[in-house]
mmCIF file of C-alpha atoms and ligand atoms in Angstrom:
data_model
loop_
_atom_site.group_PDB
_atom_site.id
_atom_site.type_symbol
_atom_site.label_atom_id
_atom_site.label_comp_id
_atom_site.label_asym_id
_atom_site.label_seq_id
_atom_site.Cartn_x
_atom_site.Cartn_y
_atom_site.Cartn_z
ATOM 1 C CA UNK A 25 95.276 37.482 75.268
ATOM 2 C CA UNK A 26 96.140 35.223 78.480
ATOM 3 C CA UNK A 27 94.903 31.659 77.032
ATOM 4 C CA UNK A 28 93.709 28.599 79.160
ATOM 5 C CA UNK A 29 93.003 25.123 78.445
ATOM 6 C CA UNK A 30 91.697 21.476 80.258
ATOM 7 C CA UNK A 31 94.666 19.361 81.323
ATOM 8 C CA UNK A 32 94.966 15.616 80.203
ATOM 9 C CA UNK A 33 97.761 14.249 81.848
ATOM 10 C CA UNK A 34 101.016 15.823 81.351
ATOM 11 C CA UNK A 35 100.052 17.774 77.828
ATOM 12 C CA UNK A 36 100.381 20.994 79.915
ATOM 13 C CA UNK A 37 104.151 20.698 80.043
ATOM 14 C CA UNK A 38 104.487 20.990 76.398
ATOM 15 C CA UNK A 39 101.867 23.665 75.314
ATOM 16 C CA UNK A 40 103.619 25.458 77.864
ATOM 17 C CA UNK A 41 106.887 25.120 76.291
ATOM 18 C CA UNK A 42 105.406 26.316 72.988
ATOM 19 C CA UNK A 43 103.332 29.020 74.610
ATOM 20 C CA UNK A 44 106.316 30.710 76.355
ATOM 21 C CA UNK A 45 108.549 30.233 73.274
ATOM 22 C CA UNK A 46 106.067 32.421 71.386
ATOM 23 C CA UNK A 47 105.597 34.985 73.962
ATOM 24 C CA UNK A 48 101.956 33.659 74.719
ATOM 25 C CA UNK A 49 100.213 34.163 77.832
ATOM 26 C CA UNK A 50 99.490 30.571 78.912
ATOM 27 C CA UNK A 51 97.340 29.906 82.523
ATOM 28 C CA UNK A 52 97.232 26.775 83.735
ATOM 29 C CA UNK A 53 94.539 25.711 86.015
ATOM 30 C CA UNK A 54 95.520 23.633 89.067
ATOM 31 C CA UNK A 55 96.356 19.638 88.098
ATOM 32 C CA UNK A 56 92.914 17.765 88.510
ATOM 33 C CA UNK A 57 90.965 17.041 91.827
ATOM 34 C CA UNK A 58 88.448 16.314 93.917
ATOM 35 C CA UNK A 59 87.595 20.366 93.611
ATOM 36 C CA UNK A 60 87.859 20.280 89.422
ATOM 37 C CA UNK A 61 85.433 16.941 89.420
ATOM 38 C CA UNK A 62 82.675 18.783 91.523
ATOM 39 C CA UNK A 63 82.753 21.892 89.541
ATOM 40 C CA UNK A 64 82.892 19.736 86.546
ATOM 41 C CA UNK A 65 80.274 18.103 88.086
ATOM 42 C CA UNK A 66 77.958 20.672 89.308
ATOM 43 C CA UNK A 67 77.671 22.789 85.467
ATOM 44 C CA UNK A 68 77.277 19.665 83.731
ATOM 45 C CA UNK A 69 74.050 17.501 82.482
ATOM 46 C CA UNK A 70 74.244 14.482 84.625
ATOM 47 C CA UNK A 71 74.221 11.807 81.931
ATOM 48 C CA UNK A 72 77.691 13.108 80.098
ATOM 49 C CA UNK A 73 80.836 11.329 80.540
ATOM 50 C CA UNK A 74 83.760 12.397 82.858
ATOM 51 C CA UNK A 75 86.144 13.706 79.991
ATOM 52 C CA UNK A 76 83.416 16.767 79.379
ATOM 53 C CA UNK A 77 82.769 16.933 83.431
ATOM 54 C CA UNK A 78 86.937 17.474 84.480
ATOM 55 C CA UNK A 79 87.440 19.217 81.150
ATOM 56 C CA UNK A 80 84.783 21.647 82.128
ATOM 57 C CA UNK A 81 86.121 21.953 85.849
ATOM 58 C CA UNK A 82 89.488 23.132 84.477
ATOM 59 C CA UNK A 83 88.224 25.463 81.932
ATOM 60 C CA UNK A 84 86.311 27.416 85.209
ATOM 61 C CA UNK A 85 89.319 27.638 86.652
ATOM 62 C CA UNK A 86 91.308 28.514 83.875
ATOM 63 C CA UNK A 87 88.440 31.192 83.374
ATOM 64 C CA UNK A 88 88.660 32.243 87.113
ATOM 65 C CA UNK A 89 92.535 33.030 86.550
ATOM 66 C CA UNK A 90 91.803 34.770 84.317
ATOM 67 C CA UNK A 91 92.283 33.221 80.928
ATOM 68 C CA UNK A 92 90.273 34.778 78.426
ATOM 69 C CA UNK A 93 90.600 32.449 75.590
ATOM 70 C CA UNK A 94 90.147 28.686 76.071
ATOM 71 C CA UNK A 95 91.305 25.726 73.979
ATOM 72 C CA UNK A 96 88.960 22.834 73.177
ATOM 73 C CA UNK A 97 89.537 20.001 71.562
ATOM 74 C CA UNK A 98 86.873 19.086 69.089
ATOM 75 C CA UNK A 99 86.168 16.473 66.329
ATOM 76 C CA UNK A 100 83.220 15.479 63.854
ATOM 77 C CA UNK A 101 83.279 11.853 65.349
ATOM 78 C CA UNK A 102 80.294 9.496 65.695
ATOM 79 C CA UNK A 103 80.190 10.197 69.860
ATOM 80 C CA UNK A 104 79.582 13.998 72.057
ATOM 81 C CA UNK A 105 82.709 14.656 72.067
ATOM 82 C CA UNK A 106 81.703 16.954 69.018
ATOM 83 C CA UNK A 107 79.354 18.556 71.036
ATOM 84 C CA UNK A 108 81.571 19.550 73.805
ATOM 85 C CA UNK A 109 83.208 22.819 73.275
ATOM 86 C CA UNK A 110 79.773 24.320 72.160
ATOM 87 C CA UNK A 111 77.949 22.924 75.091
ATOM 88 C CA UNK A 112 81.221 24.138 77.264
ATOM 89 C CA UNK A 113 81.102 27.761 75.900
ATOM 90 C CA UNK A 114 77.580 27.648 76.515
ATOM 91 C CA UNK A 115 77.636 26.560 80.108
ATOM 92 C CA UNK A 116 80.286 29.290 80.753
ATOM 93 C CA UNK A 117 78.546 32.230 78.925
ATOM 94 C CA UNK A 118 75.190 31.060 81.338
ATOM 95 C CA UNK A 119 77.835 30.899 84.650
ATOM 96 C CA UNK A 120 78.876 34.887 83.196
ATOM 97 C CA UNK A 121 82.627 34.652 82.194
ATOM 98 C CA UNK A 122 83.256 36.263 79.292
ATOM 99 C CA UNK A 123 85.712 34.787 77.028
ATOM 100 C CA UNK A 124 86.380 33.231 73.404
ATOM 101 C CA UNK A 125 86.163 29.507 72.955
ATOM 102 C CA UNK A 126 88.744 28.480 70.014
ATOM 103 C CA UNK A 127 87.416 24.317 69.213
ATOM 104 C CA UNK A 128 90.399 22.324 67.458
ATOM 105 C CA UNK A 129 89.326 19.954 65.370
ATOM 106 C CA UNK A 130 91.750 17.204 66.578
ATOM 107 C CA UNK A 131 90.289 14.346 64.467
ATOM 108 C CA UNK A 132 89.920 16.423 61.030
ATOM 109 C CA UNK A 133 93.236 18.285 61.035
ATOM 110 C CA UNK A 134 94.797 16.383 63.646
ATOM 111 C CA UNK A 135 98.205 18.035 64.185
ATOM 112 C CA UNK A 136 97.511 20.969 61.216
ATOM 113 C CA UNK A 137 94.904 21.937 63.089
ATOM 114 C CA UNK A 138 96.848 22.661 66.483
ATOM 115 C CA UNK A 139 99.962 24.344 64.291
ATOM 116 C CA UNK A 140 96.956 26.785 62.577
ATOM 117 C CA UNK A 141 95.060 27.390 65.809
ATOM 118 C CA UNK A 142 98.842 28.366 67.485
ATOM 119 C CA UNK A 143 99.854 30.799 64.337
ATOM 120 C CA UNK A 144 96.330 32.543 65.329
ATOM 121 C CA UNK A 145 96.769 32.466 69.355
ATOM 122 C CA UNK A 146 100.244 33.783 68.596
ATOM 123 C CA UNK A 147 99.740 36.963 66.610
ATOM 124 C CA UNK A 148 100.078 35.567 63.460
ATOM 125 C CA UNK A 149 103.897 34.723 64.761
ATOM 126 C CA UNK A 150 106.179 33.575 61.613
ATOM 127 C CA UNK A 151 105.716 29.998 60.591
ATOM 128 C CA UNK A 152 109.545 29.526 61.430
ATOM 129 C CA UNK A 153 108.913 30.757 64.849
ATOM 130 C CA UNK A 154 106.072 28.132 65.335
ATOM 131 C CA UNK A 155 107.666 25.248 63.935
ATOM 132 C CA UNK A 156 110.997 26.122 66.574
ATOM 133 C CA UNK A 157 108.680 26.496 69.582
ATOM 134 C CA UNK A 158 106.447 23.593 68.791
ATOM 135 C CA UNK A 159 110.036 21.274 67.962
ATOM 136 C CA UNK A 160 110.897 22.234 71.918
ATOM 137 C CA UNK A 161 107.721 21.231 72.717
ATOM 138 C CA UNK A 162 107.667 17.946 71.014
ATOM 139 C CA UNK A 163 111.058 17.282 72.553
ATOM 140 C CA UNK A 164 109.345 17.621 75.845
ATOM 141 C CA UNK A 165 106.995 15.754 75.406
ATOM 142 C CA UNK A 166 108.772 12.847 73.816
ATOM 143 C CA UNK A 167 111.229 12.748 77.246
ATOM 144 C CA UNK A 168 108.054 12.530 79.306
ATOM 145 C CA UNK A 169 106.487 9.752 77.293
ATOM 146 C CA UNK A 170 110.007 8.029 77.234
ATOM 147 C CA UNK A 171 110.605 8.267 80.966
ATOM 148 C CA UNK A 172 106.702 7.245 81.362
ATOM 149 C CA UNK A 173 107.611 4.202 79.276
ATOM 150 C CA UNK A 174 110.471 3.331 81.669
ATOM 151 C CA UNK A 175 108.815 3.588 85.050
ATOM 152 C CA UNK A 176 105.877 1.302 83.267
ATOM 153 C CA UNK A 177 108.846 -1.419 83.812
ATOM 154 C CA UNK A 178 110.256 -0.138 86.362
ATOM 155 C CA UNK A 179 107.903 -0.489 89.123
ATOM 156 C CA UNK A 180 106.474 -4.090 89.358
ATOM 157 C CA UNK A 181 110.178 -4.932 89.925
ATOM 158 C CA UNK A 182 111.362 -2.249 92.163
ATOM 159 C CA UNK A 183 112.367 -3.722 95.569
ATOM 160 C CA UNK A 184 111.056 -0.321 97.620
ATOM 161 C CA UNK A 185 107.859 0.458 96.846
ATOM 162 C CA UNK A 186 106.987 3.847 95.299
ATOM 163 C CA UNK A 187 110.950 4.488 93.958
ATOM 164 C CA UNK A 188 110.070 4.591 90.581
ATOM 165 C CA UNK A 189 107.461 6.847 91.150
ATOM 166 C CA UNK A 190 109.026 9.315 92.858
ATOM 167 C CA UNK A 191 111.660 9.775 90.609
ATOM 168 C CA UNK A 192 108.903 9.781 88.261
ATOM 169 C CA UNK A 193 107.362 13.099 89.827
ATOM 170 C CA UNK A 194 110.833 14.311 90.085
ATOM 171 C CA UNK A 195 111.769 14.185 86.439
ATOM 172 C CA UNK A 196 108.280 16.055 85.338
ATOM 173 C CA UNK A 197 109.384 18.888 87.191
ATOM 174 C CA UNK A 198 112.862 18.917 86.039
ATOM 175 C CA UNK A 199 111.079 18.282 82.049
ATOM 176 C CA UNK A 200 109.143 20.961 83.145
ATOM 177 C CA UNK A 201 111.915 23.752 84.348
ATOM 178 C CA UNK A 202 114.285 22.730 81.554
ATOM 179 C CA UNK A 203 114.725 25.728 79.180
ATOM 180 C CA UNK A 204 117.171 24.545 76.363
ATOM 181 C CA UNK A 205 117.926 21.261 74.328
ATOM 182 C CA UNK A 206 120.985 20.499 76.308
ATOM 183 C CA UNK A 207 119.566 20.574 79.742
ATOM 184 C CA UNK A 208 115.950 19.026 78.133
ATOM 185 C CA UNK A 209 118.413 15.708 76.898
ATOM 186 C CA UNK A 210 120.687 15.582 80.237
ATOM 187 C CA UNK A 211 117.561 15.131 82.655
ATOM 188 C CA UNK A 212 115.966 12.476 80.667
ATOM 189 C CA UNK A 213 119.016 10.421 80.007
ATOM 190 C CA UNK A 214 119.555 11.100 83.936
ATOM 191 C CA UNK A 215 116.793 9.958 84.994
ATOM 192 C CA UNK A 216 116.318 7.084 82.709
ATOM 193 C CA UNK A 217 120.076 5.943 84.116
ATOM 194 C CA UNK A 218 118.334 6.205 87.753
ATOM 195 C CA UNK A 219 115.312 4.608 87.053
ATOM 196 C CA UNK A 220 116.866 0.719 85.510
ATOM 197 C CA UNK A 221 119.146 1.785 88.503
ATOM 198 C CA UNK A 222 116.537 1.211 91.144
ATOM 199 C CA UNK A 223 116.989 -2.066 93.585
ATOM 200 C CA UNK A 224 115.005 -5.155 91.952
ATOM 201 C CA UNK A 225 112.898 -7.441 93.996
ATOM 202 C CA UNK A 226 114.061 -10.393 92.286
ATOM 203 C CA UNK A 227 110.861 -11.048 90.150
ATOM 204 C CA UNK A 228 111.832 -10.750 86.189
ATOM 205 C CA UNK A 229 108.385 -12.134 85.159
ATOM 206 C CA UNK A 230 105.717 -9.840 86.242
ATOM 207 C CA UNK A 231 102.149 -9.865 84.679
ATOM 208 C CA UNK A 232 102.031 -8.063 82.132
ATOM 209 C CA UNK A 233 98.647 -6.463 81.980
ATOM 210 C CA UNK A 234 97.747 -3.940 79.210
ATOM 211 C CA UNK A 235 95.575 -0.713 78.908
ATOM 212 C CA UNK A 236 93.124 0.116 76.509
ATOM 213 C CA UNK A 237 90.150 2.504 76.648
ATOM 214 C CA UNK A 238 88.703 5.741 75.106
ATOM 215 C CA UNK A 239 91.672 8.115 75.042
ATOM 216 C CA UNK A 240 91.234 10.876 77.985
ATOM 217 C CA UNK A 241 90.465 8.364 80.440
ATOM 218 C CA UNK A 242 93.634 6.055 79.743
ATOM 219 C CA UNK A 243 95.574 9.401 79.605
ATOM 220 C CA UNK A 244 94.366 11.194 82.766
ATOM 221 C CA UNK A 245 95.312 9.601 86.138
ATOM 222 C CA UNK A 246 93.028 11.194 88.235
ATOM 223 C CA UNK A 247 90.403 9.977 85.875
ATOM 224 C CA UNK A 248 90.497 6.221 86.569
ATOM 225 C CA UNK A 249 92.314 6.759 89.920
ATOM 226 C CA UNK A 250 95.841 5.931 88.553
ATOM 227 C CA UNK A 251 95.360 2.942 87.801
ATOM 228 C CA UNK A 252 98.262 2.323 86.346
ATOM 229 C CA UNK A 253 100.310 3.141 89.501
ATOM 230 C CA UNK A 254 98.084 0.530 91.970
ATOM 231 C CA UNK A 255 99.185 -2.193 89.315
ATOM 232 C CA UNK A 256 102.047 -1.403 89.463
ATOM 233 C CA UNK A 257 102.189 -1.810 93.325
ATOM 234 C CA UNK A 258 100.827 -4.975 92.638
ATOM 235 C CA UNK A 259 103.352 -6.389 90.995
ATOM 236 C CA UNK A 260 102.025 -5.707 87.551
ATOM 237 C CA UNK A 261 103.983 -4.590 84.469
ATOM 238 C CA UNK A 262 101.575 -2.477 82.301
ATOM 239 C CA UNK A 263 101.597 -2.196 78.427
ATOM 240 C CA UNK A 264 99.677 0.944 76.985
ATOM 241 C CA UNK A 265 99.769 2.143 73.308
ATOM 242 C CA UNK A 266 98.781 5.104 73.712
ATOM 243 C CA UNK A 267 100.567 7.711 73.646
ATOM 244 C CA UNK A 268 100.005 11.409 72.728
ATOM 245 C CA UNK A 269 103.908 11.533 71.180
ATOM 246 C CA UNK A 270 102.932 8.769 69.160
ATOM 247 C CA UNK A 271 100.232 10.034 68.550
ATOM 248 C CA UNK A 272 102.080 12.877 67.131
ATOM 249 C CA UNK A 273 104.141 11.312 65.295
ATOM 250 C CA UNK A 274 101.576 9.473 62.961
ATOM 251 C CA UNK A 275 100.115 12.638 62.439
ATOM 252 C CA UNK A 276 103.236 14.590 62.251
ATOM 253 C CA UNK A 277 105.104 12.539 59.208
ATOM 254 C CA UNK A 278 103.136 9.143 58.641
ATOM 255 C CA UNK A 279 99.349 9.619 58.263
ATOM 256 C CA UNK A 280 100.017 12.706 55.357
ATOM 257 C CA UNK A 281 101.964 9.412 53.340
ATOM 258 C CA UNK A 282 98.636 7.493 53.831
ATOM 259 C CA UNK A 283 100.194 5.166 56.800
ATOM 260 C CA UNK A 284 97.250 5.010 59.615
ATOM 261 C CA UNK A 285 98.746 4.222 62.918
ATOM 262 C CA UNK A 286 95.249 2.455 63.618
ATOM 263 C CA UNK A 287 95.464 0.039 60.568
ATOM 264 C CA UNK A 288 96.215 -2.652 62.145
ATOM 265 C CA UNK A 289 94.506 -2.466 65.501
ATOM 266 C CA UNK A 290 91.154 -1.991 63.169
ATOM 267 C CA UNK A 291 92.221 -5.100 60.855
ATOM 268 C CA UNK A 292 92.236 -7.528 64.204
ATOM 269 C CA UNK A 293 89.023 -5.699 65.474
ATOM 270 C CA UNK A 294 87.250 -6.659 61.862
ATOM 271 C CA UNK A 295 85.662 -10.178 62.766
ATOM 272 C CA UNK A 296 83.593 -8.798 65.402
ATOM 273 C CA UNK A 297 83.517 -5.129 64.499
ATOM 274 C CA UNK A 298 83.126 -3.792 61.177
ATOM 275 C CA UNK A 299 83.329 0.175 61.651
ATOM 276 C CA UNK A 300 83.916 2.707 63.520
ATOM 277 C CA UNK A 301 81.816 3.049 66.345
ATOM 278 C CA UNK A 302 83.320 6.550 67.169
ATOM 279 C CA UNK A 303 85.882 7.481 70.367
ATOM 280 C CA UNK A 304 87.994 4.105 70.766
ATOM 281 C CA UNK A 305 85.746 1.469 70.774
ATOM 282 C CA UNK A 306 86.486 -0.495 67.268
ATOM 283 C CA UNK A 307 90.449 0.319 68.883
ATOM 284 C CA UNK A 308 89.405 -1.422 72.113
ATOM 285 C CA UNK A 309 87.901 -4.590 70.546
ATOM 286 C CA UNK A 310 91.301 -4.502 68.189
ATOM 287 C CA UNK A 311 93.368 -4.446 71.355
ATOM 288 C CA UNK A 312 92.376 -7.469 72.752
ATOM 289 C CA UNK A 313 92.235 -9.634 70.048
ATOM 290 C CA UNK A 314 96.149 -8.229 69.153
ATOM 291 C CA UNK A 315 97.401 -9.117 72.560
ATOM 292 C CA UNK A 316 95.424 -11.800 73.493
ATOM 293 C CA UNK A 317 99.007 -14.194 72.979
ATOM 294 C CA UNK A 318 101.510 -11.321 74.555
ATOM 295 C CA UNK A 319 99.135 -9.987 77.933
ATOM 296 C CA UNK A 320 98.130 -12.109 80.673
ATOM 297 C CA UNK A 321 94.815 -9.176 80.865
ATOM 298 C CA UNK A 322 93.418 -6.052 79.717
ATOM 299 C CA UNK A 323 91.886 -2.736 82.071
ATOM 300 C CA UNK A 324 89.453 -1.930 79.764
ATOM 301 C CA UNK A 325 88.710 2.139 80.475
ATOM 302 C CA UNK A 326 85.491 3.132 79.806
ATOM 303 C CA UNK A 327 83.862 6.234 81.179
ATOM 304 C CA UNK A 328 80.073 5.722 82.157
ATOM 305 C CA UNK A 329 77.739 6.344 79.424
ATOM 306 C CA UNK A 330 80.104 6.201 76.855
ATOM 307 C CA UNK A 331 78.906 4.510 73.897
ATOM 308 C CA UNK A 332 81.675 3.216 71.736
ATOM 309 C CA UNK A 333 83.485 1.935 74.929
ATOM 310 C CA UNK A 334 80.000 0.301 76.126
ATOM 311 C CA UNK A 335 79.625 -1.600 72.629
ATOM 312 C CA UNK A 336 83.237 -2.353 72.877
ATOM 313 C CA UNK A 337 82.660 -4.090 76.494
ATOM 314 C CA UNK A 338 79.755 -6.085 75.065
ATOM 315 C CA UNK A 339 81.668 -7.389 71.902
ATOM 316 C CA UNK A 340 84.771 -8.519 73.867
ATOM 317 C CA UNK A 341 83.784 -10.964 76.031
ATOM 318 C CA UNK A 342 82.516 -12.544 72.465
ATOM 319 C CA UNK A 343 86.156 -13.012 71.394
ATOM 320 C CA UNK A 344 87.147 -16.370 70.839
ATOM 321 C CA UNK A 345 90.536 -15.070 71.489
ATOM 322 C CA UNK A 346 90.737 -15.455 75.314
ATOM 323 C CA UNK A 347 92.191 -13.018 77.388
ATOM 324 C CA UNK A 348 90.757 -11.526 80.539
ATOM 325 C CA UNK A 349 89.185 -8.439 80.260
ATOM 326 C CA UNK A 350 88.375 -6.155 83.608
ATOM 327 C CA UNK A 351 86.412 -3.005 82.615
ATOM 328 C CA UNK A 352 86.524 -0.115 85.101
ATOM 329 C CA UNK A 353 84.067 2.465 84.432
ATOM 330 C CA UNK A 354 85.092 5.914 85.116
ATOM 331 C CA UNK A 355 83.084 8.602 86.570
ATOM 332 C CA UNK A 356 82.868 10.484 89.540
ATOM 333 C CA UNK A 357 81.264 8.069 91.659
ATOM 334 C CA UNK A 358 84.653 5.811 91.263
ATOM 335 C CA UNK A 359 86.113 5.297 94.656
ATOM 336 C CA UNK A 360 89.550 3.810 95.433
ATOM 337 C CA UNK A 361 88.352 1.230 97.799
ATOM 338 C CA UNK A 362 86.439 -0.630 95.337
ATOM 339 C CA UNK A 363 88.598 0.092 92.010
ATOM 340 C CA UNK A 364 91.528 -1.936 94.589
ATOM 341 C CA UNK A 365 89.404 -4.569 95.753
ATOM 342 C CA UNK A 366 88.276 -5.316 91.976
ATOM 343 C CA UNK A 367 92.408 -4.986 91.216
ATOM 344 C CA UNK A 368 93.680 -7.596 93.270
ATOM 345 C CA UNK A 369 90.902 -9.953 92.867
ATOM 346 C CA UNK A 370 91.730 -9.598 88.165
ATOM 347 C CA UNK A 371 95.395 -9.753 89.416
ATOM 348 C CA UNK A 372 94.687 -12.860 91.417
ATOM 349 C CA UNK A 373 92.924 -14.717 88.713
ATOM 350 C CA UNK A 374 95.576 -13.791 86.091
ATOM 351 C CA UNK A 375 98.119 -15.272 89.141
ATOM 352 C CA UNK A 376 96.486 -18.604 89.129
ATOM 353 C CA UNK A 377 95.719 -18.783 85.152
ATOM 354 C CA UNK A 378 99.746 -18.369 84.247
ATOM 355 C CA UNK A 379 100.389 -20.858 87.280
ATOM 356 C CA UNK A 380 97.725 -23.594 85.696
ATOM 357 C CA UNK A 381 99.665 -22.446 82.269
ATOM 358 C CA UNK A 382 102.946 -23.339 83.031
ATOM 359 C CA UNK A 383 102.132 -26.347 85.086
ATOM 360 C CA UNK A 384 100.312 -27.821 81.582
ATOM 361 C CA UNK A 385 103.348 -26.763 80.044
ATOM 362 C CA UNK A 386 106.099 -28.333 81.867
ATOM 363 C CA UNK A 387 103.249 -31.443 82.283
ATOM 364 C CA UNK A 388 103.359 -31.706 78.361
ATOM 365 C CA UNK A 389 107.401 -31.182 78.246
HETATM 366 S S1 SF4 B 28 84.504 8.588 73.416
HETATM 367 FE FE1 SF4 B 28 83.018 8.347 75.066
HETATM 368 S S2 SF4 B 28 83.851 9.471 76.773
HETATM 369 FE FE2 SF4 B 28 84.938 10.154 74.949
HETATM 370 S S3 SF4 B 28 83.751 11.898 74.297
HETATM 371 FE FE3 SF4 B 28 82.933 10.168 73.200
HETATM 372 S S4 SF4 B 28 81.216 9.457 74.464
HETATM 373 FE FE4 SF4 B 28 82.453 10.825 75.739
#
């Protein structure tokens, strides 16, 4: 069995932990680009959103290295996303690769559903084998997220542009390559040392600017053109709360004692939004009117056609808690020129808003 499935970010690193731990074949298809997007593209109705368009890119070439059992998230949810995987397997059985689609029903089972679909990929391995492999692979993935965290702060203040971000690239790798515990917790306290190491350029109050959005397209760079990275280049510090590890964790130990990570994000979202609206949206209308006293804006992700995020779009200008909101909407006719021009000119406006704040301020002191 030689098993393949779509990359989100850097969720490869840790299935591939657990995969090799278990003695399972695991292919990974090459990180997204402009090659995954147009075969994405190409196999897939025009009107669906760019998560199912890049997912379906990388499970082609996952099938074309030969994996021969592919991995799809799935989910009963009020949006398509419950239609991908059958729609996927169906576009790949008509394109003649033979394989066996295995849907994980991510918002059902949420973790339980990953640890059963592993003890089936893996032979029916022992539940104590599982639950060793998967720890490693948690561990992994809670130094990425970690390190993530650090170059958020990291590079609005660094003095050279593009430091943090290179160290950044070099600590995946070594997150990557590390094989044990030991060598797993000496590169991420290394590399967290090196990072609030890096030369500052003197400005301690950045904007802050957070990042909200249906879930892929927050968590996939090449998605919304990483975003987060030309912020940070402008000068921007950027707050995003979501995470997959924290994801994990919620799942993991708190949602099975009835605590709902989302509680409280749907709670602020309830004047203007009274359900769930399926993907994010009732999350992204929550988000705003949470931060609207701690940001100075909001990148609101949205891919095109999706509906929760569109809904969520139209209800947040509405809010009479006032933060600026820019939504970017992802798909593959997204070009960097643009997404940059539209970047400086929110930055710019947030610039002069805290600058007519604190004058007011120090007008009323
Ligand atoms: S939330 Fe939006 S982008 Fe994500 S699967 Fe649903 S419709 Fe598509």
């Amino acid at each position: 069995m030689r098993i393949g499935m779509p990359h989100m970010g850097n969720l490869y690193i840790p299935f591939k932990a657990l995969f090799q731990r278990l003695g399972v074949d695991f292919i990974i298809p090459p990180v997204n680009n402009q090659h995954t997007l147009s075969l994405g593209v190409k196999h897939s109705p025009e009107g669906l959103c760019i998560p199912f368009k890049l997912t379906l890119g990388n499970l082609i070439e996952a099938a074309e290295l030969g994996a021969d059992t592919l991995i799809m998230p799935a989910g009963y949810g009020t949006c398509r996303l419950g239609y991908y995987a059958k729609t996927q397997e169906q576009i790949l059985h008509d394109l003649g690769y033979s394989f066996e689609m295995v849907p994980v029903g991510v918002s059902e089972r949420k973790l339980f559903g990953i640890l059963e679909m592993v003890k089936r990929l893996s032979n029916n391995a022992s539940w104590a084998k599982i639950i060793a492999a998967f720890r490693f692979g948690l561990a992994k993935l809670n130094a990425l997220d970690k390190i993530e965290r650090v170059v958020q702060k990291v590079r609005p203040r660094e003095q050279a542009k593009g430091t943090a971000n290179h160290l950044y690239t070099e600590a995946v790798k070594a997150i990557d390559q590390a094989d044990d515990y030991k060598i797993l917790k000496a590169v991420q306290t290394e590399y967290i040392d090196r990072l609030n190491q890096v030369a500052n350029n003197g400005h301690s109050q950045p904007l802050i600017v957070g990042i909200t959005g249906e879930f892929y397209v927050v968590l996939e760079p090449f998605s919304n053109l990483d975003i987060e990275m030309e912020l940070g280049k402008l000068g921007v510090e950027v707050r995003r709360t979501t995470f997959v590890s924290e994801w994990t964790r919620f799942s993991l130990f708190l949602n099975p004692l009835g605590i709902n990570e989302k509680d409280r994000i749907h709670k602020a979202a309830l004047p203007y939004l009274k359900r769930d609206i399926g993907g994010d949206g009732w999350e992204s209308v929550g988000e705003k009117v949470l931060h609207a006293k701690e940001y100075d804006g909001l990148v609101h992700l949205a891919p095109f056609t999706c509906m929760p995020e569109i809904i969520a779009q139209n209800i947040m200008p509405k809010t009479k808690e006032d933060l600026p909101v820019l939504t970017v909407l992802c798909d593959e006719q997204l070009a960097k020129p643009g997404v940059l021009t539209r970047l400086e000119a929110f930055v710019d406006l947030l610039e002069r808003r805290r600058r007519a704040r604190n004058n007011h301020q120090r007008i009323l002191v």
